[in-house]
Every structure is written in C-alpha cells, then in structure tokens.
Amino acid sequence: MSSEQNDTGRRAATIRDVATMAGVGIATVSRVINGKPVTPDLAERVTRAAERLGYRQDLTASSLRRADRRTHTLGLVLEDAANPFSAALHRAVEDAAAERGMLLLAGSTDEDPVRERGLLKTFTARRVDGLIVVPTGQNYTDLDAARRAGTPVVCVDRRTTAPQVDTVTVDNRVGVRAAVKRLHEAGHRRMAFLGDLRSIWTAEERYAGFVEGLAAVGCVLHPSLVRRGLHGAEAAQEATRELLALTHAPTALVSGQNLLTVGARMALQELRLQHRVALIGFDDLPMAGLLEPGISVIAQDHSAIGREAADLLFDRLDGERGPARHRVLPTRYLARGSGEIPAAQDR
Amino acid sequence: MSSEQNDTGRRAATIRDVATMAGVGIATVSRVINGKPVTPDLAERVTRAAERLGYRQDLTASSLRRADRRTHTLGLVLEDAANPFSAALHRAVEDAAAERGMLLLAGSTDEDPVRERGLLKTFTARRVDGLIVVPTGQNYTDLDAARRAGTPVVCVDRRTTAPQVDTVTVDNRVGVRAAVKRLHEAGHRRMAFLGDLRSIWTAEERYAGFVEGLAAVGCVLHPSLVRRGLHGAEAAQEATRELLALTHAPTALVSGQNLLTVGARMALQELRLQHRVALIGFDDLPMAGLLEPGISVIAQDHSAIGREAADLLFDRLDGERGPARHRVLPTRYLARGSGEIPAAQDR
DNA sequence: CCAAGGGGTGGAAACGTTTCGCAGAACGTA
DNA sequence: TACGTTCTGCGAAACGTTTCCACCCCTTGG
C-alpha cells in the first residue's frame, strides 16, 4: 500500500483529471481516447497524463452518452452453461462477438420460464445490444417485449412462437428420419424413442422425425416403446431399464438428447446389452468414439450454429429490418458402431 | 408494427416520462422502482404509468449515479468456455452470483496472455464489481492493476504471482502423489507423465506431484518417460504413441489434464493396449465410467471450486480488507479400472 | 391556537462520458 | 493588409438515473 493508486482511497481518475493534467479540454481527451484525429503533440500529452493517472475509461458512462447507445454487450440465454451443447455454443458466439469487440453476458434457465424471464429482464435493463436465446418455449412474451423495446433477438436450437424473431435450428426431423431408416435397414422393427421434456421444441421435432421415419419404412409405432418427458441422464437410464424389461423389448433405441443418450447407454451397459441393442443418439458426445461399441450419433455443428446466430444478430445490429429469417442447418450421421448393431434373430 | 412501442421509432420511456404521466416527481418514481417507502396511492399510480409506457429501468445509468457504483456484474476469465472444466466452473459461479442478483460477463483466453489482458481491460472498463480469473500465469501486472484500481480479484485453479490476490486451487501434488503410490502398489515401476503447457501453474504442480510420488516410493524418474508442454488431445495422443513405441515402454501413464487423458486413451485404444497399460488422469471426464475399462481419475469438485471462489469474492465486496487468502480443496481418487491394471510381468 | 417536529415529496445537482455549437487560430487569396 | 474559409480545441449540455436538500403539510404537545 505504498504508492498505489486506488487501493481504497482516492477515487478513480476521470477524463476531467486527465484534461487538467494534460492542460487540454475534456473534449480533446475524449477524442484521443476514441482515436479521433487530434494534433500529435496534444495526443501525446493526453496519453502521458492518462498513463500517469492510471486512467481507465468508464464504458458505462460512455455508452450512456454515446449517440448509438451501444454497450457492446450481447446477452446469451442458455439452458445450462455446464451442458456441453451450451458450452460449445457459448464459445462459438463468444468468438464471433470478439471479432466485433463485443462481450457476452451469459445465464442459464434450466428450462425454467421464470428464470428465463428474469434473465431477459436484467439483460435488457443492462441495455445489451442484442440477445441470443435458447428459449424454454413456454412463454414468448418476454422475447417479444425485448424485441419491441428495440433489442434484436435471435433464437437458437429451437423455433419460437414469438413473431419477428430470427432463428437458427438444425433439421431435426431429417436427422432422426435418416437414423430410423438405417436402423430399419439393419433389420430393426421394434424401435424405442427416448425424448426430453415436451415443452422443448427440439424434443417434439425429434419425436416427429421418429414417427415420420417409422411411417416411411412401414414400421409400426408402439406407444409402449415411446418414453417422452425425460430430463437428464438418470431419467433416461431408468426409462431404458424399463423398456428392456418389457416382454417385447425393443431391439434399437433412439435418444433425442445427449444426456438421455448417456443414460440409455448406462442402462445398456448395466444389463450388458450394449452389443446387442442398437443405440443412436441426437447430438454428439465428447468421448463417444472411445466407447466399445462407439455411440453412433446424429451430430450437429455447434460452432456453425453459434456463428450463424451471431451473424444474424449482427445483421440486425447493422440495420437489417426485413422479416424474420430462419436458418436450418443440416445434421450429420456419425457411424461408430452402436447404430450399426443388427437386429438379433431371436428377439 | 401496429401499436407497438418502440420497434425503431419513439425512444424508450425514461423515468421522467413515467413521472409526468403519473403526475409525480422523478424522485418518487425512483423510490418506487427501488422499493423505498412511498405512499401507496402514489406507488400505485407510478406502477401503472410505468406499465403503460413499457418503462424499463436503465441499469447503466443507474449504476453510474449510484453511491456504491455497483454494476452487479462479475467478470469471469476462463481458459476456454467450451472446455468441460471451464463450463462447470462457469455454472457454479453463475449460481453463486445469481443468489446475490449478479450477472456474469465471461470470456476465454486460450492461454494467450494477450487475450487475457484484453479481457481484463474491457472487464474493468465496464466496471465489473469483481473478477474471477483462471490466470494464464504469464503476466500478472493486469491482475494487479485491476486490484489496485479497486476491483477485487480471485484466481481460480491456479496460483498467481500477483500479490494480494485470493486464490482457490486444489491440492494437485497430493492428488498425483496418491495416484503414483497406487500405481506402484499395483506393481508399476516404469510410469510416464503427460503434462500440459509449462506456463500453466497446475501443469507444473502436477508434475511436481509426480516427481515427489516417485521419490516417495523409491522409483526412478526416467526423463524419457516425461512429456510436458502438451496442449490438447491430439498432442497427447501423439506423445503417447511415441512413449509406447519405446523399447522400454511405460506400463502406466499419468495424465495431468482432462484433454490429455482423452488423447492418451485414444492412443491406447488405437494400439489395443487399454487393458494392459494403466492410465490415471487428472480431472474427471463426463463419460469416463462408460468406457471399458473405465478411466480412473483424480477428480476435483468443480462446483465447490466455483462456489468457494465466489464466496471469497463476495467477502471482498462486503468490505473484507485482510491479506490474501488461499483456499486449497482436496481431490478425490475415482477408481474405475484403468488405474487398477497391474503391471504386466513380461514388460 | 400556535410552534416545533417529522415524514414524505419534488426539483436540482451530480455521476463520467460524448456531442454540439462556437470561438479563435491558421491559412490562402484578393 | 483585409477577408473568407477551414480547422482545431474548448466549455457546456445532455444521456437516465440516484441523491441531496429544501419545502410543505400534517401531527402533536404546550
């Protein structure tokens, strides 16, 4: 605590302090800070004074006064920051934002519309320049309010009923349909489906893809083999146990979300059936290729999704006023073994 | 675009608009917003007016003027938001922050001190109330500058040379030493070590633990079996391949970071040695238990780390002025199989 | 009935910055 | 030399809020 500047004592140096020390007007200091043309001599004096005073620009004050009122901050509303999908999305958006000198304010909803509302409220109160949201889907008024208040919104991963909102999703139905087709070709006729909470748009889409896929190959949809409304690995594990205990057990499983895939696989290994019952999951898993057999998945390109969302948002920030745009990215099937297990003869 | 409020046209309603519509003074509106006592009748009128005008408090202006100048925002500097460790930490800190009505501004450094510096600069320019940082460790002047400017800093996962900074770390040495002891008990004498970039504090600590562990059991440290400065799974995979191609190949591997563990395991499976060569990794992996054999790890409690860091920070925000505190959390060994493989007789 | 006290309200000042309008200097031309 | 034009720097105003302070009115005690 010797010659330090502001451990707790003196208040932080302001633009005015810099101006007086440099012997110039505050407007000049502002110009120097913002890189606007100024006589080299003065600029030099200002820089030195700022240096000596340990001056740090206050961006909150700056964006308050600025003509465009930009805060250079984006709000990111995730399902759960700890989930690999959210984490990858976070990183992709962060990189895109960094290119424009923007920072990310992030929060998790845990699929709770109340938390979603809270996050949207404080994000807009902090005057973020734009919002990228994985919507819980149970209430779109807040999204709409934000947009109407002038904050552009892009929804990611899920469509929303909110009007005028750009979205980035993947082609869930096509992905699942293709998976079902493959399973059928491998001889499977009794396929089960594990689905996430029904409030989640992707859960419904993927289920729809499952239904369509079965219809396309002329297979029956056994209601007893459909387990929806599952959330988290444990729920999926329990559901899988039950499915496999049925007299007419499924020979193949389709899982509609990454944690559910993990849960399903845990149940399979518990019953030592991982080599006999086929499994295809939606969304890739970090070490899926190291398992024996590897878990085949319908993969989505997280960074492409994040990048695309950011681009749509930046477009709006740059003044684009057209109608809502909906980008749909393709999925990719990754054959790793578990989806290539043929249907056993004797089942 | 019919009766909407501010699609792009009218500027957002301010406290003054609310005041005139409600027929009260702006001070009263401010009081209502901040929940300070006010005559019920007036409060009612204000609330109604705010509702009708779609008024949203501007927190940037608010924190500018506020006596405590708090922005209710924390800055979180991570290595890589997409990494499971960072993601878990992010979530833990977010939850702790949410309890105090604070939000997180997060960014990734990718171990680049330049990016770290940039993040610290904009975070402090945005006047975050505090910083939680996983420091690259190559430069502490920015951390120190932030602290001196009055922003409390807590370093996580790694110690830092910056003075007066609280830290939360785990007991890396003890964790690795115990792992080495176990391997020794299983008969291993030739153990290899895979380490991350040497600029990373934890990488050095874990290596130190490895050295100490070997010494404790009276084992020789073979320099040819030590591979440090590896970053990412691929580097570890390549290094592991090379190690196993040695004439005197190791019978056990100790990996000092989660991605390195993945890379090592990939190499082992490629060579079909996952059942013959032991592997213990530092930091848990999502599906490590599903592999065959499961990957034994020295696990750290991510949420405890995040929570502890947040608590230390909040303490500072609440006025704690004491000297730097250093919390060291324990690790836990999770035996899953790969660490329990005995040394083969014939190697 | 009056004076003192107190709670509640409103207008103005202030937070640190950017932007506006203006003044003064510098420069070129008549 | 005088004048018009351009340019650069300066102080003041403004952004939306909180806080200070003065004021008013009502209550209460003498």
CSV table of N, CA, C and O in Angstrom, one decimal, chain A residues 211-280:
chain,number,residue,atom,x,y,z
A,211,VAL,N,-41.5,-40.6,-35.6
A,211,VAL,CA,-42.8,-41.1,-36.1
A,211,VAL,C,-42.7,-41.1,-37.7
A,211,VAL,O,-43.1,-42.1,-38.3
A,212,GLU,N,-42.3,-40.0,-38.3
A,212,GLU,CA,-42.2,-40.0,-39.7
A,212,GLU,C,-41.3,-41.1,-40.3
A,212,GLU,O,-41.6,-41.7,-41.3
A,213,GLY,N,-40.2,-41.3,-39.6
A,213,GLY,CA,-39.3,-42.3,-40.1
A,213,GLY,C,-39.9,-43.7,-40.1
A,213,GLY,O,-39.7,-44.5,-41.0
A,214,LEU,N,-40.6,-44.0,-39.0
A,214,LEU,CA,-41.2,-45.3,-38.9
A,214,LEU,C,-42.2,-45.5,-40.0
A,214,LEU,O,-42.3,-46.5,-40.7
A,215,ALA,N,-43.0,-44.4,-40.2
A,215,ALA,CA,-44.0,-44.5,-41.3
A,215,ALA,C,-43.4,-44.7,-42.6
A,215,ALA,O,-43.9,-45.5,-43.4
A,216,ALA,N,-42.3,-44.0,-42.9
A,216,ALA,CA,-41.6,-44.1,-44.2
A,216,ALA,C,-41.2,-45.5,-44.5
A,216,ALA,O,-41.2,-45.9,-45.6
A,217,VAL,N,-40.7,-46.2,-43.4
A,217,VAL,CA,-40.3,-47.6,-43.7
A,217,VAL,C,-41.4,-48.6,-43.4
A,217,VAL,O,-41.1,-49.8,-43.4
A,218,GLY,N,-42.5,-48.1,-43.1
A,218,GLY,CA,-43.7,-49.0,-43.0
A,218,GLY,C,-43.6,-49.8,-41.7
A,218,GLY,O,-44.0,-51.0,-41.6
A,219,CYS,N,-43.1,-49.2,-40.6
A,219,CYS,CA,-43.0,-49.8,-39.3
A,219,CYS,C,-44.1,-49.4,-38.4
A,219,CYS,O,-44.6,-48.2,-38.5
A,220,VAL,N,-44.5,-50.2,-37.5
A,220,VAL,CA,-45.5,-49.8,-36.5
A,220,VAL,C,-44.9,-48.9,-35.4
A,220,VAL,O,-43.7,-49.2,-35.0
A,221,LEU,N,-45.6,-48.0,-34.9
A,221,LEU,CA,-45.2,-47.2,-33.8
A,221,LEU,C,-45.8,-47.8,-32.6
A,221,LEU,O,-47.0,-47.7,-32.4
A,222,HIS,N,-45.0,-48.4,-31.7
A,222,HIS,CA,-45.5,-49.0,-30.5
A,222,HIS,C,-45.5,-48.0,-29.4
A,222,HIS,O,-44.5,-47.5,-29.0
A,223,PRO,N,-46.7,-47.5,-28.9
A,223,PRO,CA,-46.7,-46.5,-27.9
A,223,PRO,C,-46.0,-46.9,-26.7
A,223,PRO,O,-45.4,-46.0,-26.0
A,224,SER,N,-45.9,-48.2,-26.4
A,224,SER,CA,-45.2,-48.6,-25.2
A,224,SER,C,-43.7,-48.4,-25.3
A,224,SER,O,-43.0,-48.5,-24.3
A,225,LEU,N,-43.2,-48.2,-26.5
A,225,LEU,CA,-41.8,-48.0,-26.7
A,225,LEU,C,-41.4,-46.6,-26.8
A,225,LEU,O,-40.3,-46.2,-27.2
A,226,VAL,N,-42.4,-45.7,-26.6
A,226,VAL,CA,-42.1,-44.3,-26.6
A,226,VAL,C,-42.1,-43.7,-25.2
A,226,VAL,O,-43.1,-43.8,-24.5
A,227,ARG,N,-40.9,-43.1,-24.8
A,227,ARG,CA,-40.8,-42.5,-23.5
A,227,ARG,C,-40.4,-41.1,-23.6
A,227,ARG,O,-39.3,-40.8,-24.0
A,228,ARG,N,-41.4,-40.2,-23.4
A,228,ARG,CA,-41.0,-38.8,-23.5
A,228,ARG,C,-41.1,-38.1,-22.2
A,228,ARG,O,-41.5,-38.7,-21.2
A,229,GLY,N,-40.7,-36.8,-22.2
A,229,GLY,CA,-40.8,-36.1,-20.9
A,229,GLY,C,-39.6,-36.4,-20.0
A,229,GLY,O,-39.7,-36.2,-18.8
A,230,LEU,N,-38.6,-37.0,-20.5
A,230,LEU,CA,-37.4,-37.4,-19.7
A,230,LEU,C,-36.5,-36.3,-19.6
A,230,LEU,O,-36.2,-35.6,-20.6
A,231,HIS,N,-35.9,-36.0,-18.4
A,231,HIS,CA,-34.9,-34.9,-18.4
A,231,HIS,C,-33.7,-35.4,-17.6
A,231,HIS,O,-33.9,-35.8,-16.4
A,232,GLY,N,-32.6,-35.4,-18.2
A,232,GLY,CA,-31.4,-35.8,-17.5
A,232,GLY,C,-31.1,-37.3,-17.7
A,232,GLY,O,-31.9,-38.1,-18.0
A,233,ALA,N,-29.8,-37.6,-17.4
A,233,ALA,CA,-29.3,-39.0,-17.7
A,233,ALA,C,-30.0,-40.0,-16.8
A,233,ALA,O,-30.4,-41.1,-17.3
A,234,GLU,N,-30.3,-39.7,-15.6
A,234,GLU,CA,-30.9,-40.7,-14.7
A,234,GLU,C,-32.3,-41.1,-15.2
A,234,GLU,O,-32.6,-42.3,-15.1
A,235,ALA,N,-33.1,-40.1,-15.6
A,235,ALA,CA,-34.4,-40.4,-16.0
A,235,ALA,C,-34.3,-41.4,-17.2
A,235,ALA,O,-35.1,-42.3,-17.4
A,236,ALA,N,-33.4,-41.1,-18.1
A,236,ALA,CA,-33.3,-41.9,-19.3
A,236,ALA,C,-32.8,-43.3,-18.9
A,236,ALA,O,-33.2,-44.3,-19.5
A,237,GLN,N,-31.9,-43.4,-18.0
A,237,GLN,CA,-31.4,-44.7,-17.5
A,237,GLN,C,-32.6,-45.6,-17.0
A,237,GLN,O,-32.7,-46.7,-17.4
A,238,GLU,N,-33.4,-44.9,-16.2
A,238,GLU,CA,-34.5,-45.7,-15.6
A,238,GLU,C,-35.5,-46.1,-16.7
A,238,GLU,O,-35.9,-47.2,-16.7
A,239,ALA,N,-35.8,-45.2,-17.6
A,239,ALA,CA,-36.7,-45.5,-18.7
A,239,ALA,C,-36.2,-46.6,-19.5
A,239,ALA,O,-36.9,-47.5,-20.0
A,240,THR,N,-34.9,-46.6,-19.8
A,240,THR,CA,-34.3,-47.7,-20.6
A,240,THR,C,-34.4,-49.0,-19.9
A,240,THR,O,-34.7,-50.0,-20.6
A,241,ARG,N,-34.1,-49.0,-18.6
A,241,ARG,CA,-34.2,-50.2,-17.9
A,241,ARG,C,-35.6,-50.8,-18.1
A,241,ARG,O,-35.8,-52.0,-18.4
A,242,GLU,N,-36.6,-50.0,-17.9
A,242,GLU,CA,-38.0,-50.4,-18.0
A,242,GLU,C,-38.3,-51.0,-19.4
A,242,GLU,O,-38.9,-52.0,-19.6
A,243,LEU,N,-37.8,-50.2,-20.4
A,243,LEU,CA,-38.1,-50.6,-21.8
A,243,LEU,C,-37.5,-52.0,-22.1
A,243,LEU,O,-38.1,-52.9,-22.7
A,244,LEU,N,-36.3,-52.3,-21.6
A,244,LEU,CA,-35.6,-53.5,-21.9
A,244,LEU,C,-36.2,-54.7,-21.0
A,244,LEU,O,-35.9,-55.8,-21.3
A,245,ALA,N,-37.0,-54.3,-20.0
A,245,ALA,CA,-37.6,-55.4,-19.2
A,245,ALA,C,-38.9,-55.8,-19.8
A,245,ALA,O,-39.5,-56.8,-19.3
A,246,LEU,N,-39.4,-55.1,-20.8
A,246,LEU,CA,-40.7,-55.5,-21.4
A,246,LEU,C,-40.6,-56.9,-22.1
A,246,LEU,O,-39.5,-57.3,-22.5
A,247,THR,N,-41.7,-57.6,-22.1
A,247,THR,CA,-41.7,-58.9,-22.8
A,247,THR,C,-41.3,-58.7,-24.3
A,247,THR,O,-40.5,-59.5,-24.8
A,248,HIS,N,-41.9,-57.7,-24.9
A,248,HIS,CA,-41.5,-57.4,-26.3
A,248,HIS,C,-40.5,-56.2,-26.2
A,248,HIS,O,-40.9,-55.1,-26.6
A,249,ALA,N,-39.3,-56.4,-25.8
A,249,ALA,CA,-38.4,-55.3,-25.7
A,249,ALA,C,-37.9,-54.8,-27.0
A,249,ALA,O,-37.9,-55.6,-28.0
A,250,PRO,N,-37.5,-53.6,-27.1
A,250,PRO,CA,-37.0,-53.0,-28.3
A,250,PRO,C,-35.7,-53.6,-28.7
A,250,PRO,O,-34.9,-54.0,-27.8
A,251,THR,N,-35.3,-53.6,-30.0
A,251,THR,CA,-34.0,-54.1,-30.4
A,251,THR,C,-33.1,-52.9,-30.7
A,251,THR,O,-31.9,-53.0,-31.0
A,252,ALA,N,-33.7,-51.7,-30.7
A,252,ALA,CA,-33.0,-50.5,-31.0
A,252,ALA,C,-33.6,-49.3,-30.2
A,252,ALA,O,-34.8,-49.2,-30.0
A,253,LEU,N,-32.7,-48.4,-29.8
A,253,LEU,CA,-33.1,-47.2,-29.1
A,253,LEU,C,-32.7,-45.9,-29.9
A,253,LEU,O,-31.6,-45.9,-30.4
A,254,VAL,N,-33.6,-45.0,-29.9
A,254,VAL,CA,-33.2,-43.7,-30.5
A,254,VAL,C,-33.4,-42.7,-29.3
A,254,VAL,O,-34.5,-42.6,-28.7
A,255,SER,N,-32.3,-41.9,-29.0
A,255,SER,CA,-32.4,-41.0,-28.0
A,255,SER,C,-32.4,-39.6,-28.5
A,255,SER,O,-31.6,-39.3,-29.4
A,256,GLY,N,-33.2,-38.7,-28.0
A,256,GLY,CA,-33.4,-37.4,-28.5
A,256,GLY,C,-32.6,-36.3,-27.9
A,256,GLY,O,-32.8,-35.1,-28.3
A,257,GLN,N,-31.6,-36.6,-27.1
A,257,GLN,CA,-30.8,-35.6,-26.4
A,257,GLN,C,-29.5,-36.2,-25.8
A,257,GLN,O,-29.5,-37.4,-25.5
A,258,ASN,N,-28.5,-35.4,-25.7
A,258,ASN,CA,-27.2,-36.0,-25.4
A,258,ASN,C,-27.2,-36.6,-24.0
A,258,ASN,O,-26.7,-37.7,-23.8
A,259,LEU,N,-27.8,-36.0,-23.0
A,259,LEU,CA,-27.8,-36.6,-21.7
A,259,LEU,C,-28.6,-37.9,-21.6
A,259,LEU,O,-28.3,-38.8,-20.9
A,260,LEU,N,-29.7,-37.9,-22.4
A,260,LEU,CA,-30.5,-39.1,-22.4
A,260,LEU,C,-29.7,-40.2,-23.1
A,260,LEU,O,-29.9,-41.4,-22.7
A,261,THR,N,-28.9,-39.9,-24.1
A,261,THR,CA,-28.1,-40.9,-24.7
A,261,THR,C,-27.1,-41.6,-23.7
A,261,THR,O,-27.0,-42.8,-23.6
A,262,VAL,N,-26.6,-40.7,-22.8
A,262,VAL,CA,-25.7,-41.2,-21.8
A,262,VAL,C,-26.4,-42.1,-20.9
A,262,VAL,O,-26.0,-43.3,-20.5
A,263,GLY,N,-27.6,-41.7,-20.4
A,263,GLY,CA,-28.4,-42.5,-19.5
A,263,GLY,C,-28.8,-43.8,-20.1
A,263,GLY,O,-28.7,-44.9,-19.5
A,264,ALA,N,-29.2,-43.8,-21.4
A,264,ALA,CA,-29.5,-45.0,-22.1
A,264,ALA,C,-28.4,-46.0,-22.1
A,264,ALA,O,-28.5,-47.2,-21.8
A,265,ARG,N,-27.2,-45.4,-22.5
A,265,ARG,CA,-26.0,-46.3,-22.6
A,265,ARG,C,-25.7,-46.9,-21.2
A,265,ARG,O,-25.2,-48.0,-21.1
A,266,MET,N,-25.8,-46.1,-20.2
A,266,MET,CA,-25.5,-46.6,-18.8
A,266,MET,C,-26.4,-47.8,-18.5
A,266,MET,O,-25.9,-48.8,-18.0
A,267,ALA,N,-27.7,-47.7,-18.9
A,267,ALA,CA,-28.6,-48.8,-18.6
A,267,ALA,C,-28.2,-50.0,-19.4
A,267,ALA,O,-28.2,-51.2,-19.0
A,268,LEU,N,-27.8,-49.8,-20.7
A,268,LEU,CA,-27.4,-50.9,-21.6
A,268,LEU,C,-26.2,-51.6,-21.0
A,268,LEU,O,-26.2,-52.9,-21.0
A,269,GLN,N,-25.2,-50.8,-20.5
A,269,GLN,CA,-24.0,-51.5,-20.0
A,269,GLN,C,-24.3,-52.2,-18.7
A,269,GLN,O,-23.8,-53.3,-18.5
A,270,GLU,N,-25.2,-51.7,-17.9
A,270,GLU,CA,-25.6,-52.3,-16.7
A,270,GLU,C,-26.2,-53.7,-17.0
A,270,GLU,O,-25.9,-54.6,-16.2
A,271,LEU,N,-26.9,-53.8,-18.0
A,271,LEU,CA,-27.6,-55.0,-18.4
A,271,LEU,C,-26.7,-55.8,-19.4
A,271,LEU,O,-27.2,-56.9,-19.9
A,272,ARG,N,-25.5,-55.3,-19.7
A,272,ARG,CA,-24.6,-56.0,-20.6
A,272,ARG,C,-25.3,-56.2,-22.0
A,272,ARG,O,-25.1,-57.2,-22.6
A,273,LEU,N,-26.0,-55.2,-22.4
A,273,LEU,CA,-26.7,-55.3,-23.7
A,273,LEU,C,-26.2,-54.3,-24.7
A,273,LEU,O,-26.7,-54.2,-25.8
A,274,GLN,N,-25.1,-53.6,-24.4
A,274,GLN,CA,-24.6,-52.6,-25.3
A,274,GLN,C,-24.2,-53.1,-26.7
A,274,GLN,O,-24.1,-52.4,-27.7
A,275,HIS,N,-23.9,-54.5,-26.8
A,275,HIS,CA,-23.5,-55.0,-28.0
A,275,HIS,C,-24.7,-55.7,-28.7
A,275,HIS,O,-24.6,-56.1,-29.9
A,276,ARG,N,-25.8,-55.8,-28.1
A,276,ARG,CA,-27.0,-56.4,-28.7
A,276,ARG,C,-28.1,-55.5,-29.1
A,276,ARG,O,-28.8,-55.7,-30.0
A,277,VAL,N,-28.2,-54.4,-28.3
A,277,VAL,CA,-29.3,-53.5,-28.6
A,277,VAL,C,-28.7,-52.2,-29.2
A,277,VAL,O,-27.7,-51.7,-28.7
A,278,ALA,N,-29.2,-51.9,-30.4
A,278,ALA,CA,-28.7,-50.7,-31.1
A,278,ALA,C,-29.0,-49.4,-30.4
A,278,ALA,O,-30.1,-49.3,-29.7
A,279,LEU,N,-28.2,-48.4,-30.6
A,279,LEU,CA,-28.5,-47.1,-29.9
A,279,LEU,C,-28.0,-46.0,-30.9
A,279,LEU,O,-26.8,-46.0,-31.3
A,280,ILE,N,-28.8,-45.0,-31.1
A,280,ILE,CA,-28.4,-43.8,-31.9
A,280,ILE,C,-28.9,-42.6,-31.1
A,280,ILE,O,-30.0,-42.6,-30.7
